[in-house]
XYZ file of N, CA and C in Angstrom:
510
model
N 5.659 10.141 -23.982
C 4.895 9.101 -23.303
C 4.403 9.652 -21.964
N 3.167 9.361 -21.664
C 2.578 9.805 -20.406
C 3.101 8.944 -19.259
N 3.448 9.602 -18.162
C 3.945 8.889 -16.984
C 2.795 8.200 -16.274
N 3.040 6.971 -15.819
C 2.036 6.241 -15.060
C 1.920 6.774 -13.642
N 0.939 6.287 -12.940
C 0.685 6.675 -11.551
C 0.959 5.486 -10.649
N 1.575 5.751 -9.506
C 1.768 4.729 -8.480
C 0.738 4.983 -7.384
N -0.134 4.007 -7.170
C -1.146 4.037 -6.116
C -0.641 3.140 -4.993
N -0.250 3.744 -3.879
C 0.350 2.995 -2.780
C -0.658 2.810 -1.656
N -1.102 1.567 -1.458
C -2.014 1.207 -0.373
C -1.156 0.762 0.809
N -1.180 1.528 1.892
C -0.348 1.236 3.050
C -1.198 1.143 4.313
N -0.708 0.418 5.271
C -1.390 0.219 6.551
C -0.800 -1.018 7.208
N -1.221 -1.277 8.411
C -0.694 -2.419 9.158
C -1.224 -3.742 8.596
N -0.598 -4.834 8.980
C -1.045 -6.166 8.575
C -2.487 -6.376 9.025
N -3.331 -6.802 8.103
C -4.737 -7.032 8.418
C -5.625 -5.826 8.210
N -5.056 -4.711 7.753
C -5.849 -3.496 7.559
C -6.760 -3.587 6.340
N -6.370 -4.402 5.359
C -7.166 -4.535 4.143
C -6.472 -4.019 2.897
N -5.157 -3.875 2.953
C -4.399 -3.359 1.806
C -4.584 -4.231 0.578
N -4.413 -5.534 0.722
C -4.503 -6.453 -0.410
C -5.933 -6.524 -0.947
N -6.901 -6.576 -0.080
C -8.303 -6.633 -0.515
C -8.683 -5.380 -1.290
N -8.433 -4.216 -0.703
C -8.818 -2.958 -1.349
C -7.943 -2.657 -2.562
N -6.637 -2.852 -2.420
C -5.726 -2.606 -3.535
C -5.993 -3.549 -4.697
N -6.308 -4.800 -4.395
C -6.603 -5.769 -5.445
C -7.860 -5.406 -6.227
N -8.898 -4.983 -5.526
C -10.132 -4.563 -6.190
C -9.888 -3.288 -7.003
N -9.151 -2.346 -6.445
C -8.796 -1.112 -7.156
C -8.033 -1.465 -8.439
N -7.073 -2.379 -8.332
C -6.288 -2.820 -9.489
C -7.196 -3.427 -10.573
N -8.089 -4.335 -10.183
C -8.950 -4.999 -11.164
C -9.829 -3.986 -11.901
N -10.338 -3.016 -11.167
C -11.166 -1.994 -11.808
C -10.327 -1.098 -12.725
N -9.143 -0.736 -12.285
C -8.263 0.099 -13.103
C -7.834 -0.662 -14.362
N -7.512 -1.928 -14.206
C -7.080 -2.780 -15.317
C -8.189 -2.925 -16.360
N -9.441 -2.896 -15.930
C -10.565 -2.985 -16.861
C -10.660 -1.734 -17.742
N -10.083 -0.620 -17.283
C -10.128 0.643 -18.023
C -8.918 0.862 -18.916
N -7.782 0.332 -18.504
C -6.552 0.593 -19.248
C -5.644 -0.622 -19.206
N -4.893 -0.860 -20.259
C -4.099 -2.088 -20.337
C -2.810 -2.071 -19.512
N -2.222 -0.915 -19.329
C -0.910 -0.842 -18.686
C -1.014 -0.618 -17.181
N -1.371 -1.676 -16.471
C -1.491 -1.608 -15.016
C -0.810 -2.842 -14.432
N -0.047 -2.616 -13.382
C 0.703 -3.698 -12.728
C 0.387 -3.651 -11.240
N 0.186 -4.800 -10.634
C -0.096 -4.867 -9.198
C 1.071 -5.520 -8.473
N 1.516 -4.878 -7.408
C 2.580 -5.421 -6.554
C 2.041 -5.506 -5.133
N 2.052 -6.692 -4.578
C 1.652 -6.883 -3.186
C 2.902 -7.229 -2.399
N 3.116 -6.562 -1.281
C 4.333 -6.755 -0.495
C 4.648 -8.210 -0.211
N 3.656 -8.985 0.230
C 3.890 -10.398 0.538
C 4.217 -11.198 -0.716
N 3.521 -10.909 -1.806
C 3.736 -11.663 -3.040
C 5.059 -11.307 -3.708
N 5.659 -10.197 -3.321
C 6.909 -9.765 -3.943
C 8.123 -10.499 -3.394
N 7.941 -11.334 -2.395
C 9.077 -12.064 -1.825
C 9.815 -12.892 -2.867
N 9.108 -13.427 -3.855
C 9.756 -14.210 -4.895
C 10.554 -13.361 -5.875
N 10.171 -12.101 -6.013
C 10.858 -11.185 -6.911
C 11.994 -10.473 -6.176
N 11.691 -10.031 -4.977
C 12.653 -9.355 -4.112
C 12.772 -10.155 -2.816
N 13.614 -11.181 -2.787
C 13.743 -11.949 -1.545
C 14.097 -11.028 -0.381
N 13.425 -11.237 0.731
C 13.677 -10.401 1.917
C 15.138 -10.526 2.327
N 15.717 -9.378 2.639
C 17.101 -9.383 3.103
C 17.169 -9.472 4.619
N 16.018 -9.478 5.266
C 15.963 -9.592 6.723
C 14.826 -8.767 7.271
N 14.754 -8.718 8.605
C 13.662 -8.008 9.261
C 14.141 -6.835 10.105
N 15.422 -6.538 10.056
C 15.938 -5.370 10.777
C 15.443 -4.107 10.096
N 15.558 -2.995 10.766
C 15.161 -1.719 10.169
C 15.922 -1.481 8.869
N 17.231 -1.705 8.879
C 18.047 -1.481 7.675
C 17.594 -2.390 6.533
N 17.319 -3.646 6.842
C 16.888 -4.587 5.803
C 15.518 -4.207 5.253
N 14.604 -3.824 6.124
C 13.264 -3.439 5.680
C 13.329 -2.194 4.800
N 14.166 -1.236 5.166
C 14.336 -0.035 4.342
C 14.913 -0.393 2.974
N 15.917 -1.242 2.965
C 16.550 -1.661 1.714
C 15.530 -2.343 0.796
N 14.741 -3.250 1.356
C 13.753 -3.978 0.569
C 12.687 -3.031 0.008
N 12.188 -2.135 0.837
C 11.160 -1.198 0.385
C 11.704 -0.268 -0.692
N 12.924 0.189 -0.531
C 13.520 1.065 -1.550
C 13.624 0.344 -2.891
N 14.015 -0.915 -2.879
C 14.116 -1.682 -4.122
C 12.744 -1.810 -4.781
N 11.728 -2.097 -3.997
C 10.390 -2.247 -4.550
C 9.879 -0.941 -5.141
N 10.123 0.162 -4.466
C 9.617 1.434 -4.988
C 10.463 1.972 -6.140
N 11.709 1.568 -6.234
C 12.482 1.916 -7.435
C 11.863 1.217 -8.653
N 11.397 -0.023 -8.472
C 10.716 -0.720 -9.558
C 9.399 -0.003 -9.887
N 8.650 0.397 -8.881
C 7.404 1.140 -9.120
C 7.686 2.388 -9.954
N 8.732 3.118 -9.587
C 9.098 4.334 -10.308
C 9.474 4.014 -11.753
N 10.273 2.971 -11.952
C 10.695 2.589 -13.305
C 9.488 2.225 -14.170
N 8.540 1.494 -13.621
C 7.337 1.136 -14.369
C 6.514 2.384 -14.705
N 6.353 3.276 -13.731
C 5.592 4.509 -13.964
C 6.239 5.350 -15.067
N 7.557 5.385 -15.093
C 8.251 6.146 -16.134
C 8.009 5.563 -17.531
N 7.617 4.298 -17.589
C 7.295 3.641 -18.860
C 5.804 3.759 -19.202
N 5.080 4.552 -18.429
C 3.662 4.754 -18.696
C 2.754 3.715 -18.083
N 3.269 2.935 -17.155
C 2.491 1.870 -16.512
C 2.021 2.341 -15.145
N 0.720 2.211 -14.891
C 0.197 2.485 -13.553
C 0.535 1.297 -12.664
N 0.869 1.571 -11.412
C 1.224 0.525 -10.462
C 0.344 0.659 -9.226
N -0.234 -0.451 -8.809
C -0.946 -0.518 -7.535
C -0.051 -1.322 -6.606
N 0.473 -0.655 -5.579
C 1.398 -1.280 -4.620
C 0.706 -1.396 -3.273
N 0.692 -2.604 -2.717
C 0.071 -2.870 -1.420
C 1.162 -3.368 -0.480
N 1.533 -2.551 0.502
C 2.640 -2.916 1.384
C 2.613 -2.066 2.644
N 3.170 -2.597 3.709
C 3.269 -1.823 4.945
C 4.233 -0.654 4.754
N 5.436 -0.921 4.245
C 6.453 0.133 4.064
C 6.325 1.177 5.160
N 6.737 0.797 6.316
C 6.366 1.433 7.572
C 7.102 2.702 7.952
N 7.995 3.183 7.118
C 8.821 4.312 7.511
C 8.517 5.567 6.701
N 8.531 6.697 7.371
C 8.365 7.986 6.702
C 9.402 8.153 5.600
N 10.605 7.666 5.831
C 11.684 7.800 4.858
C 11.277 7.239 3.488
N 10.572 6.141 3.477
C 10.136 5.527 2.217
C 9.085 6.404 1.546
N 8.089 6.815 2.316
C 7.024 7.640 1.735
C 7.572 8.986 1.269
N 8.532 9.543 1.992
C 9.165 10.800 1.569
C 9.918 10.603 0.251
N 10.635 9.481 0.124
C 11.353 9.186 -1.124
C 10.354 9.069 -2.280
N 9.261 8.377 -2.029
C 8.249 8.204 -3.068
C 7.742 9.555 -3.561
N 7.409 10.435 -2.630
C 6.880 11.751 -3.011
C 7.914 12.560 -3.797
N 9.177 12.416 -3.446
C 10.239 13.190 -4.101
C 10.636 12.597 -5.455
N 10.415 11.298 -5.657
C 10.965 10.624 -6.832
C 9.945 10.010 -7.785
N 8.694 9.953 -7.396
C 7.661 9.381 -8.264
C 6.700 10.506 -8.617
N 6.703 10.878 -9.896
C 5.952 12.050 -10.353
C 4.474 11.977 -9.996
N 3.828 10.880 -10.331
C 2.395 10.707 -10.062
C 2.228 9.668 -8.964
N 2.315 10.124 -7.735
C 2.278 9.241 -6.576
C 1.029 9.530 -5.766
N 0.260 8.489 -5.477
C -0.943 8.619 -4.662
C -0.843 7.635 -3.503
N -0.929 8.168 -2.305
C -0.783 7.349 -1.095
C -2.145 7.168 -0.442
N -2.533 5.924 -0.241
C -3.808 5.587 0.373
C -3.521 4.857 1.676
N -3.846 5.509 2.780
C -3.603 4.937 4.109
C -4.850 4.186 4.553
N -4.714 2.873 4.704
C -5.802 2.028 5.188
C -5.657 1.956 6.711
N -6.537 2.651 7.381
C -6.438 2.815 8.837
C -7.520 1.981 9.526
N -7.120 1.243 10.532
C -8.063 0.444 11.311
C -7.714 0.562 12.790
N -8.679 0.255 13.623
C -8.422 0.265 15.057
C -7.652 -0.997 15.450
N -6.993 -0.925 16.568
C -6.275 -2.092 17.080
C -7.249 -3.250 17.314
N -8.446 -2.953 17.803
C -9.448 -3.999 18.019
C -9.760 -4.737 16.720
N -9.885 -3.994 15.633
C -10.168 -4.611 14.336
C -9.010 -5.498 13.901
N -7.781 -5.009 14.059
C -6.612 -5.812 13.687
C -6.589 -7.134 14.446
N -6.838 -7.071 15.741
C -6.806 -8.288 16.560
C -7.969 -9.211 16.219
N -9.099 -8.644 15.840
C -10.256 -9.463 15.483
C -10.027 -10.160 14.137
N -9.450 -9.455 13.173
C -9.207 -10.053 11.843
C -8.082 -11.068 11.916
N -6.914 -10.637 12.279
C -5.734 -11.469 12.545
C -5.606 -12.715 11.663
N -5.793 -12.556 10.319
C -5.759 -13.698 9.405
C -4.439 -14.461 9.454
N -3.349 -13.761 9.663
C -2.035 -14.408 9.646
C -1.558 -14.781 11.052
N -2.422 -14.615 12.036
C -2.095 -14.938 13.437
C -0.884 -14.138 13.950
N -0.681 -12.967 13.390
C 0.444 -12.133 13.819
C 0.205 -11.530 15.195
N -1.028 -11.148 15.466
C -1.320 -10.424 16.701
C -1.619 -11.352 17.872
N -2.061 -12.569 17.583
C -2.450 -13.475 18.663
C -1.396 -14.535 18.976
N -0.395 -14.676 18.121
C 0.552 -15.782 18.285
C 1.731 -15.455 19.194
N 1.879 -14.178 19.530
C 3.059 -13.791 20.301
C 4.297 -13.662 19.426
N 4.099 -13.609 18.104
C 5.222 -13.484 17.168
C 6.016 -12.219 17.462
N 7.290 -12.278 17.166
C 8.175 -11.132 17.353
C 8.354 -10.422 16.022
N 8.826 -9.197 16.097
C 9.080 -8.351 14.927
C 7.803 -8.117 14.127
N 6.719 -7.784 14.828
C 5.443 -7.472 14.201
C 5.297 -5.954 14.182
N 5.151 -5.412 12.969
C 5.010 -3.968 12.814
C 3.741 -3.504 13.513
N 3.889 -2.477 14.323
C 2.762 -1.941 15.064
C 2.565 -2.593 16.416
N 3.308 -3.662 16.683
C 3.250 -4.319 17.991
C 4.580 -4.083 18.697
N 5.640 -4.761 18.229
C 6.953 -4.541 18.846
C 7.934 -3.851 17.906
N 7.489 -3.542 16.694
C 8.281 -2.732 15.770
C 7.510 -1.453 15.485
N 8.215 -0.340 15.350
C 7.519 0.931 15.132
C 6.852 0.998 13.761
N 5.807 1.775 13.697
C 5.126 2.072 12.439
C 4.928 3.573 12.389
N 5.568 4.212 11.425
C 5.381 5.642 11.236
C 4.055 5.823 10.508
N 3.048 6.275 11.238
C 1.753 6.491 10.610
C 1.903 7.554 9.522
N 1.350 7.311 8.328
C 1.466 8.299 7.257
C 0.969 9.671 7.709
N 1.751 10.700 7.396
C 1.445 12.051 7.865
C 0.674 12.881 6.845
N 0.806 12.554 5.554
C 0.138 13.352 4.525
C -0.368 12.472 3.381
N -1.154 11.429 3.694
C -1.654 10.580 2.609
C -2.645 11.341 1.739
N -2.774 10.900 0.505
C -3.757 11.499 -0.399
C -5.171 11.071 -0.035
N -5.293 9.921 0.600
C -6.595 9.421 1.044
C -6.391 8.614 2.320
N -7.338 8.753 3.231
C -7.362 7.929 4.441
C -8.657 7.134 4.404
N -8.520 5.815 4.502
C -9.679 4.931 4.486
C -9.809 4.308 5.868
N -10.908 4.604 6.533
C -11.222 3.957 7.810
C -11.860 2.622 7.444
N -11.150 1.526 7.721
C -11.595 0.216 7.234
C -11.903 -0.735 8.384
N -12.823 -0.320 9.234
C -13.203 -1.153 10.367
C -14.474 -1.963 10.103
N -14.857 -2.085 8.824
C -15.998 -2.933 8.476
C -17.313 -2.202 8.328
N -17.307 -0.880 8.367
C -18.547 -0.123 8.229
C -19.001 -0.027 6.773
N -18.033 -0.178 5.832
C -18.348 -0.090 4.407
C -17.761 -1.306 3.699
N -18.375 -1.678 2.585
C -17.851 -2.788 1.797
C -16.626 -2.315 1.012
N -15.767 -3.250 0.617
C -14.633 -2.869 -0.228
C -15.091 -2.172 -1.513
N -16.200 -2.600 -2.083
C -16.704 -1.994 -3.320
C -17.032 -0.516 -3.118
N -17.666 -0.181 -2.015
C -18.006 1.223 -1.724
C -16.735 2.043 -1.523
N -15.781 1.488 -0.791
C -14.524 2.203 -0.527
C -13.772 2.463 -1.831
N -13.651 1.437 -2.665
C -12.897 1.587 -3.912
C -13.604 2.556 -4.857
N -14.923 2.522 -4.905
C -15.659 3.483 -5.734
C -15.345 4.908 -5.280
N -15.307 5.129 -3.992
C -14.981 6.466 -3.462
C -13.553 6.871 -3.861
N -12.605 5.928 -3.780
C -11.227 6.227 -4.189
C -11.159 6.545 -5.678
N -11.887 5.788 -6.495
C -11.910 6.056 -7.932
C -12.415 7.471 -8.208
N -13.441 7.877 -7.515
C -13.981 9.232 -7.695
C -12.954 10.267 -7.235
N -12.331 10.018 -6.092
C -11.341 10.971 -5.567
C -10.182 11.167 -6.531
N -9.753 10.090 -7.191
C -8.606 10.167 -8.090
C -9.009 10.399 -9.549
N -10.280 10.731 -9.792
C -10.732 11.048 -11.134
C -10.791 9.857 -12.074
N -11.027 8.674 -11.532
C -11.039 7.456 -12.326
C -12.432 6.895 -12.558
N -13.422 7.453 -11.873
C -14.790 6.922 -11.994
C -15.348 7.245 -13.366
N -16.255 6.405 -13.834
C -16.904 6.637 -15.129
C -17.506 8.039 -15.131
N -17.195 8.788 -16.172
C -17.714 10.139 -16.289
C -16.902 11.168 -15.550
N -15.838 10.742 -14.833
C -15.037 11.715 -14.067
C -14.027 12.394 -14.970
């Protein structure tokens, strides 16, 4: 059985992980039946948060990526959209997931504050990654997407499909 690929869309809250990852998933799903999408926020019902401390966040991310690995081993492609803010998680993924692709959705702080859909940056909330909690910026992603609004999600995802050999005729 062919091993599936895990496509990990990472970046800070409001960067566009869910938008871009969701579109990537829908296009991938149109090509092949065995595709699963995991969004960090939507996974709370499957993996209830154990807390917001560094230890709890690491534990939660490890559980989610163990599931990604298990699905990939069954030949299922996984599109994962999550902050997973620590190098330790991304290092584990690279060491333990055979077909792992990391897509860093990078935006400026101005863009994050302007988008602020969840009011994380303007509300004075505590324990916000990239504000009062550290974020280990990905050091060796397979793709870096500058998502400050210069390109549409469709253009960005088409470029990712071409980069990963998924575009029609690739």
